[in-house]
GROMACS .gro file of C-alpha atoms in nm:
model
  410
    1UNK     CA    1  -4.879  -7.184   2.195
    2UNK     CA    2  -4.906  -7.394   1.887
    3UNK     CA    3  -4.896  -7.277   1.533
    4UNK     CA    4  -4.930  -7.364   1.185
    5UNK     CA    5  -4.592  -7.352   0.986
    6UNK     CA    6  -4.481  -7.471   0.595
    7UNK     CA    7  -4.206  -7.701   0.590
    8UNK     CA    8  -3.934  -7.566   0.342
    9UNK     CA    9  -3.895  -7.895   0.169
   10UNK     CA   10  -4.219  -7.950   0.064
   11UNK     CA   11  -4.423  -7.644   0.093
   12UNK     CA   12  -4.669  -7.849   0.269
   13UNK     CA   13  -4.832  -7.713   0.617
   14UNK     CA   14  -4.790  -7.908   0.918
   15UNK     CA   15  -4.897  -7.824   1.276
   16UNK     CA   16  -4.601  -7.729   1.537
   17UNK     CA   17  -4.703  -7.765   1.905
   18UNK     CA   18  -4.580  -7.922   2.240
   19UNK     CA   19  -4.741  -8.196   2.443
   20UNK     CA   20  -4.616  -8.369   2.735
   21UNK     CA   21  -4.289  -8.136   2.723
   22UNK     CA   22  -4.220  -8.284   2.372
   23UNK     CA   23  -4.215  -8.060   2.077
   24UNK     CA   24  -4.450  -8.255   1.793
   25UNK     CA   25  -4.439  -8.161   1.426
   26UNK     CA   26  -4.736  -8.315   1.212
   27UNK     CA   27  -4.713  -8.273   0.827
   28UNK     CA   28  -5.041  -8.244   0.632
   29UNK     CA   29  -5.094  -8.282   0.247
   30UNK     CA   30  -5.219  -7.896   0.264
   31UNK     CA   31  -5.052  -7.633   0.037
   32UNK     CA   32  -4.957  -7.324   0.177
   33UNK     CA   33  -5.248  -7.069   0.144
   34UNK     CA   34  -5.431  -6.877   0.348
   35UNK     CA   35  -5.786  -7.105   0.341
   36UNK     CA   36  -5.571  -7.370   0.475
   37UNK     CA   37  -5.339  -7.196   0.742
   38UNK     CA   38  -5.737  -7.084   0.842
   39UNK     CA   39  -5.856  -7.415   0.852
   40UNK     CA   40  -5.576  -7.565   1.030
   41UNK     CA   41  -5.568  -7.295   1.286
   42UNK     CA   42  -5.889  -7.377   1.421
   43UNK     CA   43  -5.799  -7.775   1.428
   44UNK     CA   44  -5.489  -7.630   1.612
   45UNK     CA   45  -5.676  -7.428   1.869
   46UNK     CA   46  -5.926  -7.712   1.953
   47UNK     CA   47  -5.629  -7.926   1.990
   48UNK     CA   48  -5.456  -7.676   2.253
   49UNK     CA   49  -5.797  -7.631   2.459
   50UNK     CA   50  -5.792  -8.022   2.478
   51UNK     CA   51  -5.411  -8.006   2.590
   52UNK     CA   52  -5.546  -7.731   2.856
   53UNK     CA   53  -5.804  -7.993   2.979
   54UNK     CA   54  -5.584  -8.292   2.966
   55UNK     CA   55  -5.866  -8.464   2.743
   56UNK     CA   56  -5.635  -8.455   2.425
   57UNK     CA   57  -5.621  -8.821   2.221
   58UNK     CA   58  -5.278  -8.806   2.007
   59UNK     CA   59  -5.385  -9.101   1.830
   60UNK     CA   60  -5.746  -8.964   1.743
   61UNK     CA   61  -5.586  -8.639   1.553
   62UNK     CA   62  -5.285  -8.811   1.429
   63UNK     CA   63  -5.348  -9.200   1.372
   64UNK     CA   64  -5.098  -9.247   1.139
   65UNK     CA   65  -4.771  -9.095   1.295
   66UNK     CA   66  -4.516  -9.265   1.479
   67UNK     CA   67  -4.577  -9.064   1.782
   68UNK     CA   68  -4.953  -9.200   1.784
   69UNK     CA   69  -4.777  -9.539   1.915
   70UNK     CA   70  -4.622  -9.364   2.225
   71UNK     CA   71  -4.880  -9.066   2.284
   72UNK     CA   72  -5.222  -9.221   2.204
   73UNK     CA   73  -5.485  -9.286   2.457
   74UNK     CA   74  -5.411  -9.644   2.462
   75UNK     CA   75  -5.036  -9.626   2.502
   76UNK     CA   76  -5.053  -9.359   2.803
   77UNK     CA   77  -5.318  -9.545   2.962
   78UNK     CA   78  -5.063  -9.853   2.976
   79UNK     CA   79  -4.796  -9.624   3.102
   80UNK     CA   80  -5.072  -9.445   3.347
   81UNK     CA   81  -5.001  -9.128   3.200
   82UNK     CA   82  -5.358  -9.051   3.030
   83UNK     CA   83  -5.675  -8.960   3.196
   84UNK     CA   84  -6.044  -8.948   3.066
   85UNK     CA   85  -6.112  -8.606   3.200
   86UNK     CA   86  -5.893  -8.324   3.391
   87UNK     CA   87  -5.834  -8.352   3.742
   88UNK     CA   88  -6.091  -8.138   3.952
   89UNK     CA   89  -5.819  -7.890   4.018
   90UNK     CA   90  -5.702  -7.830   3.680
   91UNK     CA   91  -6.066  -7.775   3.577
   92UNK     CA   92  -6.178  -7.536   3.839
   93UNK     CA   93  -5.891  -7.303   3.734
   94UNK     CA   94  -6.014  -7.312   3.388
   95UNK     CA   95  -6.387  -7.310   3.501
   96UNK     CA   96  -6.284  -7.019   3.750
   97UNK     CA   97  -6.097  -6.833   3.485
   98UNK     CA   98  -6.416  -6.834   3.261
   99UNK     CA   99  -6.684  -6.755   3.533
  100UNK     CA  100  -6.503  -6.455   3.692
  101UNK     CA  101  -6.597  -6.239   3.461
  102UNK     CA  102  -6.961  -6.239   3.520
  103UNK     CA  103  -6.920  -6.215   3.880
  104UNK     CA  104  -6.895  -5.927   4.140
  105UNK     CA  105  -6.571  -5.883   4.343
  106UNK     CA  106  -6.746  -5.979   4.643
  107UNK     CA  107  -6.880  -6.325   4.485
  108UNK     CA  108  -6.533  -6.402   4.314
  109UNK     CA  109  -6.381  -6.371   4.669
  110UNK     CA  110  -6.628  -6.589   4.833
  111UNK     CA  111  -6.617  -6.887   4.537
  112UNK     CA  112  -6.218  -6.874   4.530
  113UNK     CA  113  -6.228  -6.903   4.928
  114UNK     CA  114  -6.465  -7.181   4.897
  115UNK     CA  115  -6.203  -7.375   4.649
  116UNK     CA  116  -5.920  -7.314   4.806
  117UNK     CA  117  -6.057  -7.370   5.144
  118UNK     CA  118  -6.253  -7.657   5.153
  119UNK     CA  119  -6.310  -7.817   4.751
  120UNK     CA  120  -5.969  -7.846   4.626
  121UNK     CA  121  -5.813  -7.958   4.908
  122UNK     CA  122  -6.045  -8.281   4.951
  123UNK     CA  123  -6.137  -8.321   4.602
  124UNK     CA  124  -5.851  -8.150   4.322
  125UNK     CA  125  -5.672  -8.433   4.309
  126UNK     CA  126  -5.969  -8.630   4.141
  127UNK     CA  127  -6.067  -8.637   3.791
  128UNK     CA  128  -6.405  -8.489   3.745
  129UNK     CA  129  -6.507  -8.792   3.553
  130UNK     CA  130  -6.432  -9.016   3.856
  131UNK     CA  131  -6.601  -8.825   4.118
  132UNK     CA  132  -6.943  -9.003   4.248
  133UNK     CA  133  -7.278  -8.925   4.432
  134UNK     CA  134  -7.095  -9.077   4.757
  135UNK     CA  135  -6.782  -8.866   4.717
  136UNK     CA  136  -6.998  -8.547   4.710
  137UNK     CA  137  -7.188  -8.663   5.024
  138UNK     CA  138  -6.915  -8.787   5.190
  139UNK     CA  139  -6.772  -8.427   5.137
  140UNK     CA  140  -7.092  -8.224   5.234
  141UNK     CA  141  -7.046  -8.433   5.526
  142UNK     CA  142  -6.711  -8.340   5.621
  143UNK     CA  143  -6.808  -8.000   5.612
  144UNK     CA  144  -7.076  -8.041   5.852
  145UNK     CA  145  -6.816  -8.154   6.119
  146UNK     CA  146  -6.641  -7.807   6.049
  147UNK     CA  147  -6.633  -7.551   6.337
  148UNK     CA  148  -6.548  -7.181   6.340
  149UNK     CA  149  -6.295  -7.020   6.555
  150UNK     CA  150  -6.575  -6.950   6.786
  151UNK     CA  151  -6.641  -7.324   6.816
  152UNK     CA  152  -6.969  -7.313   6.630
  153UNK     CA  153  -7.008  -7.558   6.339
  154UNK     CA  154  -7.103  -7.431   5.962
  155UNK     CA  155  -7.482  -7.324   5.932
  156UNK     CA  156  -7.683  -7.507   5.675
  157UNK     CA  157  -7.674  -7.203   5.451
  158UNK     CA  158  -7.309  -7.169   5.426
  159UNK     CA  159  -7.296  -7.558   5.356
  160UNK     CA  160  -7.482  -7.457   5.069
  161UNK     CA  161  -7.288  -7.193   4.950
  162UNK     CA  162  -6.941  -7.374   4.938
  163UNK     CA  163  -7.117  -7.682   4.776
  164UNK     CA  164  -7.236  -7.455   4.512
  165UNK     CA  165  -6.940  -7.389   4.328
  166UNK     CA  166  -6.899  -7.796   4.306
  167UNK     CA  167  -7.210  -7.836   4.189
  168UNK     CA  168  -7.133  -7.570   3.895
  169UNK     CA  169  -6.805  -7.753   3.791
  170UNK     CA  170  -6.911  -8.098   3.804
  171UNK     CA  171  -7.278  -7.997   3.583
  172UNK     CA  172  -7.050  -7.789   3.344
  173UNK     CA  173  -6.782  -8.088   3.331
  174UNK     CA  174  -7.025  -8.350   3.254
  175UNK     CA  175  -7.126  -8.093   2.961
  176UNK     CA  176  -6.781  -8.083   2.803
  177UNK     CA  177  -6.679  -8.437   2.863
  178UNK     CA  178  -7.025  -8.607   2.836
  179UNK     CA  179  -7.084  -8.794   3.128
  180UNK     CA  180  -7.368  -8.771   3.356
  181UNK     CA  181  -7.314  -8.542   3.668
  182UNK     CA  182  -7.276  -8.693   3.976
  183UNK     CA  183  -7.471  -8.400   4.139
  184UNK     CA  184  -7.788  -8.475   3.957
  185UNK     CA  185  -8.058  -8.535   4.226
  186UNK     CA  186  -7.862  -8.418   4.538
  187UNK     CA  187  -8.054  -8.159   4.711
  188UNK     CA  188  -7.974  -7.858   4.888
  189UNK     CA  189  -7.967  -7.895   5.262
  190UNK     CA  190  -8.274  -7.729   5.400
  191UNK     CA  191  -8.265  -7.396   5.587
  192UNK     CA  192  -8.419  -7.259   5.931
  193UNK     CA  193  -8.684  -7.024   5.848
  194UNK     CA  194  -8.526  -6.670   5.866
  195UNK     CA  195  -8.457  -6.550   6.178
  196UNK     CA  196  -8.690  -6.271   6.268
  197UNK     CA  197  -8.685  -6.059   6.575
  198UNK     CA  198  -8.884  -5.710   6.475
  199UNK     CA  199  -8.872  -5.463   6.718
  200UNK     CA  200  -9.221  -5.305   6.851
  201UNK     CA  201  -9.265  -4.943   6.769
  202UNK     CA  202  -9.225  -4.835   7.147
  203UNK     CA  203  -8.872  -5.027   7.163
  204UNK     CA  204  -8.797  -4.833   6.795
  205UNK     CA  205  -8.840  -4.465   6.963
  206UNK     CA  206  -8.655  -4.599   7.289
  207UNK     CA  207  -8.364  -4.690   7.085
  208UNK     CA  208  -8.334  -4.389   6.878
  209UNK     CA  209  -8.426  -4.158   7.188
  210UNK     CA  210  -8.106  -4.321   7.361
  211UNK     CA  211  -7.879  -4.396   7.062
  212UNK     CA  212  -7.573  -4.159   7.035
  213UNK     CA  213  -7.668  -3.843   6.877
  214UNK     CA  214  -7.424  -3.898   6.590
  215UNK     CA  215  -7.605  -4.207   6.490
  216UNK     CA  216  -7.947  -4.090   6.587
  217UNK     CA  217  -8.081  -3.975   6.210
  218UNK     CA  218  -7.892  -4.305   6.078
  219UNK     CA  219  -8.093  -4.559   6.274
  220UNK     CA  220  -8.396  -4.333   6.216
  221UNK     CA  221  -8.345  -4.421   5.866
  222UNK     CA  222  -8.281  -4.779   5.899
  223UNK     CA  223  -8.597  -4.839   6.112
  224UNK     CA  224  -8.848  -4.662   5.904
  225UNK     CA  225  -8.692  -4.761   5.527
  226UNK     CA  226  -8.603  -5.110   5.598
  227UNK     CA  227  -8.272  -5.077   5.413
  228UNK     CA  228  -7.990  -5.329   5.422
  229UNK     CA  229  -7.690  -5.238   5.579
  230UNK     CA  230  -7.474  -5.233   5.265
  231UNK     CA  231  -7.730  -5.004   5.113
  232UNK     CA  232  -7.754  -4.730   5.373
  233UNK     CA  233  -7.364  -4.736   5.439
  234UNK     CA  234  -7.321  -4.684   5.050
  235UNK     CA  235  -7.597  -4.422   5.013
  236UNK     CA  236  -7.482  -4.132   4.829
  237UNK     CA  237  -7.655  -3.764   4.853
  238UNK     CA  238  -7.700  -3.800   4.473
  239UNK     CA  239  -7.952  -4.080   4.525
  240UNK     CA  240  -8.165  -3.844   4.794
  241UNK     CA  241  -8.450  -3.687   4.632
  242UNK     CA  242  -8.606  -3.430   4.876
  243UNK     CA  243  -8.857  -3.300   4.611
  244UNK     CA  244  -8.989  -3.619   4.582
  245UNK     CA  245  -8.917  -3.754   4.910
  246UNK     CA  246  -8.764  -4.035   4.775
  247UNK     CA  247  -8.430  -4.253   4.873
  248UNK     CA  248  -8.341  -4.432   4.535
  249UNK     CA  249  -8.155  -4.721   4.588
  250UNK     CA  250  -7.910  -4.822   4.326
  251UNK     CA  251  -7.581  -4.952   4.489
  252UNK     CA  252  -7.458  -5.100   4.780
  253UNK     CA  253  -7.148  -5.124   4.967
  254UNK     CA  254  -6.991  -5.480   4.976
  255UNK     CA  255  -6.617  -5.524   5.151
  256UNK     CA  256  -6.562  -5.172   5.112
  257UNK     CA  257  -6.660  -5.139   4.761
  258UNK     CA  258  -6.968  -4.988   4.621
  259UNK     CA  259  -7.135  -5.197   4.377
  260UNK     CA  260  -7.449  -5.191   4.180
  261UNK     CA  261  -7.762  -5.382   4.353
  262UNK     CA  262  -7.774  -5.730   4.273
  263UNK     CA  263  -8.080  -5.783   4.092
  264UNK     CA  264  -8.345  -5.538   3.925
  265UNK     CA  265  -8.594  -5.537   4.228
  266UNK     CA  266  -8.319  -5.422   4.449
  267UNK     CA  267  -8.304  -5.130   4.254
  268UNK     CA  268  -8.583  -4.917   4.394
  269UNK     CA  269  -8.721  -4.592   4.501
  270UNK     CA  270  -8.820  -4.574   4.870
  271UNK     CA  271  -9.080  -4.337   5.007
  272UNK     CA  272  -8.970  -4.128   5.275
  273UNK     CA  273  -9.222  -4.119   5.597
  274UNK     CA  274  -9.187  -3.806   5.787
  275UNK     CA  275  -8.930  -3.919   6.062
  276UNK     CA  276  -8.695  -4.023   5.766
  277UNK     CA  277  -8.757  -3.677   5.582
  278UNK     CA  278  -8.613  -3.489   5.877
  279UNK     CA  279  -8.365  -3.707   5.975
  280UNK     CA  280  -8.213  -3.718   5.629
  281UNK     CA  281  -8.283  -3.303   5.655
  282UNK     CA  282  -8.055  -3.297   5.988
  283UNK     CA  283  -7.806  -3.535   5.871
  284UNK     CA  284  -7.755  -3.299   5.569
  285UNK     CA  285  -7.642  -3.040   5.817
  286UNK     CA  286  -7.347  -3.236   5.919
  287UNK     CA  287  -7.247  -3.473   5.595
  288UNK     CA  288  -7.412  -3.267   5.324
  289UNK     CA  289  -7.066  -3.187   5.162
  290UNK     CA  290  -6.961  -3.520   5.186
  291UNK     CA  291  -7.061  -3.832   4.872
  292UNK     CA  292  -7.191  -4.033   5.151
  293UNK     CA  293  -7.489  -3.972   5.337
  294UNK     CA  294  -7.331  -4.172   5.663
  295UNK     CA  295  -6.966  -4.137   5.684
  296UNK     CA  296  -6.725  -4.081   5.958
  297UNK     CA  297  -6.532  -3.792   6.035
  298UNK     CA  298  -6.289  -3.786   5.711
  299UNK     CA  299  -6.567  -3.880   5.441
  300UNK     CA  300  -6.514  -4.269   5.433
  301UNK     CA  301  -6.784  -4.531   5.493
  302UNK     CA  302  -6.868  -4.624   5.829
  303UNK     CA  303  -6.719  -4.981   5.909
  304UNK     CA  304  -7.033  -5.208   5.994
  305UNK     CA  305  -6.880  -5.419   6.229
  306UNK     CA  306  -6.696  -5.147   6.414
  307UNK     CA  307  -7.051  -5.012   6.436
  308UNK     CA  308  -7.226  -5.293   6.543
  309UNK     CA  309  -6.961  -5.384   6.815
  310UNK     CA  310  -6.909  -5.023   6.973
  311UNK     CA  311  -7.263  -4.878   6.896
  312UNK     CA  312  -7.527  -5.131   6.829
  313UNK     CA  313  -7.487  -5.405   7.092
  314UNK     CA  314  -7.402  -5.168   7.388
  315UNK     CA  315  -7.708  -4.977   7.345
  316UNK     CA  316  -7.921  -5.305   7.319
  317UNK     CA  317  -7.747  -5.395   7.647
  318UNK     CA  318  -7.802  -5.061   7.806
  319UNK     CA  319  -8.173  -5.097   7.742
  320UNK     CA  320  -8.188  -5.439   7.833
  321UNK     CA  321  -8.316  -5.573   7.506
  322UNK     CA  322  -8.203  -5.872   7.375
  323UNK     CA  323  -7.891  -5.879   7.128
  324UNK     CA  324  -8.033  -5.888   6.753
  325UNK     CA  325  -7.826  -5.836   6.427
  326UNK     CA  326  -7.870  -5.496   6.304
  327UNK     CA  327  -8.058  -5.658   6.005
  328UNK     CA  328  -8.361  -5.701   6.259
  329UNK     CA  329  -8.397  -5.305   6.179
  330UNK     CA  330  -8.523  -5.417   5.809
  331UNK     CA  331  -8.731  -5.691   5.926
  332UNK     CA  332  -8.909  -5.455   6.181
  333UNK     CA  333  -8.954  -5.189   5.926
  334UNK     CA  334  -9.177  -5.448   5.700
  335UNK     CA  335  -9.360  -5.588   6.044
  336UNK     CA  336  -9.454  -5.242   6.128
  337UNK     CA  337  -9.599  -5.147   5.786
  338UNK     CA  338  -9.772  -5.483   5.791
  339UNK     CA  339  -9.934  -5.382   6.134
  340UNK     CA  340  -9.997  -5.040   6.003
  341UNK     CA  341 -10.202  -5.217   5.755
  342UNK     CA  342 -10.008  -5.092   5.436
  343UNK     CA  343 -10.061  -5.236   5.094
  344UNK     CA  344  -9.808  -5.553   5.073
  345UNK     CA  345  -9.754  -5.491   4.720
  346UNK     CA  346  -9.630  -5.141   4.849
  347UNK     CA  347  -9.421  -5.291   5.091
  348UNK     CA  348  -9.280  -5.520   4.898
  349UNK     CA  349  -9.132  -5.279   4.632
  350UNK     CA  350  -9.005  -5.053   4.967
  351UNK     CA  351  -8.802  -5.393   5.054
  352UNK     CA  352  -8.704  -5.431   4.723
  353UNK     CA  353  -8.885  -5.769   4.661
  354UNK     CA  354  -9.032  -5.844   4.329
  355UNK     CA  355  -9.329  -6.012   4.471
  356UNK     CA  356  -9.527  -6.046   4.803
  357UNK     CA  357  -9.468  -6.392   4.842
  358UNK     CA  358  -9.174  -6.365   5.070
  359UNK     CA  359  -9.351  -6.063   5.258
  360UNK     CA  360  -9.621  -6.311   5.341
  361UNK     CA  361  -9.393  -6.608   5.423
  362UNK     CA  362  -9.138  -6.430   5.636
  363UNK     CA  363  -9.317  -6.150   5.801
  364UNK     CA  364  -9.715  -6.202   5.840
  365UNK     CA  365  -9.694  -6.419   6.138
  366UNK     CA  366  -9.599  -6.120   6.351
  367UNK     CA  367  -9.838  -5.872   6.224
  368UNK     CA  368 -10.097  -6.033   6.548
  369UNK     CA  369  -9.821  -5.963   6.804
  370UNK     CA  370  -9.757  -5.634   6.705
  371UNK     CA  371 -10.132  -5.527   6.633
  372UNK     CA  372 -10.334  -5.730   6.883
  373UNK     CA  373 -10.629  -5.713   6.681
  374UNK     CA  374 -10.571  -6.053   6.481
  375UNK     CA  375 -10.896  -6.156   6.322
  376UNK     CA  376 -11.079  -5.815   6.493
  377UNK     CA  377 -11.131  -5.670   6.084
  378UNK     CA  378 -11.313  -5.951   6.043
  379UNK     CA  379 -11.520  -5.952   6.323
  380UNK     CA  380 -11.621  -5.561   6.274
  381UNK     CA  381 -11.710  -5.639   5.916
  382UNK     CA  382 -11.921  -5.926   5.998
  383UNK     CA  383 -12.099  -5.702   6.265
  384UNK     CA  384 -12.167  -5.424   6.022
  385UNK     CA  385 -12.320  -5.649   5.790
  386UNK     CA  386 -12.507  -5.897   5.990
  387UNK     CA  387 -12.916  -5.832   5.913
  388UNK     CA  388 -13.127  -5.615   6.164
  389UNK     CA  389 -13.354  -5.910   6.193
  390UNK     CA  390 -13.069  -6.137   6.281
  391UNK     CA  391 -12.921  -5.922   6.588
  392UNK     CA  392 -12.986  -6.024   6.898
  393UNK     CA  393 -13.216  -5.779   7.115
  394UNK     CA  394 -13.053  -5.502   7.281
  395UNK     CA  395 -12.958  -5.530   7.662
  396UNK     CA  396 -12.850  -5.182   7.834
  397UNK     CA  397 -12.601  -5.353   8.081
  398UNK     CA  398 -12.449  -5.537   7.745
  399UNK     CA  399 -12.466  -5.163   7.559
  400UNK     CA  400 -12.263  -4.999   7.850
  401UNK     CA  401 -12.000  -5.318   7.828
  402UNK     CA  402 -11.962  -5.268   7.452
  403UNK     CA  403 -11.937  -4.906   7.470
  404UNK     CA  404 -11.648  -4.894   7.738
  405UNK     CA  405 -11.481  -5.146   7.555
  406UNK     CA  406 -11.480  -4.930   7.236
  407UNK     CA  407 -11.380  -4.667   7.455
  408UNK     CA  408 -11.039  -4.848   7.577
  409UNK     CA  409 -10.978  -4.964   7.191
  410UNK     CA  410 -10.982  -4.598   7.118
   0.00000   0.00000   0.00000
């Protein structure tokens, strides 16, 4: 760390720091006073920052120094030892250290993994200011060829997540070193529509009736609240309000760690339907003395991957239902609420959405399949409002057919 010291011979202040492995001392004409020390220390801190980012120009700060002849930008360029901007690998560490204090632990792990496994091995030795649009697109193209252990290629969503830290770093570097970000104008890959495969109400009851008894309450709550896996696995009894019949979603279990919900919308109160209320009352008799509502025998959180492999998939196979991720229980809740005619704004609040936009975009197309009454409400309204004079003459045979249809509909 550089410092400001006073020369014994002159009493003048000077800079004392290390650069490129050499100790550098540069004298000033300022006397040794507290005010002058503060002034020079600010400059020293700036010098240290530029040295760290590999953007320090000795000749700009000390143009009259003999060292400027050998350590200036121009001299170092001639020697091949100067870079206009730091290497991406170097800048990545600075950027990561600054950003990680803003992130949850799960995000820190995800970004670190993207850096170490994908971004830095391919682009880490390039100067941030020299990376081009072509470099970025070539890198993304190479990622698209990567396969997982199962032989599957990375999804568009996963590719976008890997590219996000690169975009953030290049945009930040562009602001700091005053160059145009090569990422400008590059759009994220189009992600296919959310895979929504809801269960019918009949299938839901079959699952609940046939699941292992110790998981019956768990799946009842999942199917009829729309809670995410992390939300239900991390649900404490303290957030179950029986008097108001509400479940308060304030935290989530992520990689074995309980963290606050991601957004203000995710933090919400879910109204208990009667099946949910009864399931939680029954569960209280089992785990009421533990912190978590759903836990293993020693009170620890459920291992959702283990539950999926040992409980969920075998159950679907036994019932001859197509295999679907447990997240489909959340989609099922949304589609059942819509099919029942619940207020979309209420449904959005239950799901943790701030608006109804996602609700209609993702789920509305499934409502007709669940109710088999698409458009019937409108037809019913028209029949009720048709003026008497415009109605067709009554036909006894027709009346019988209509009466029979209405009877069947009931």
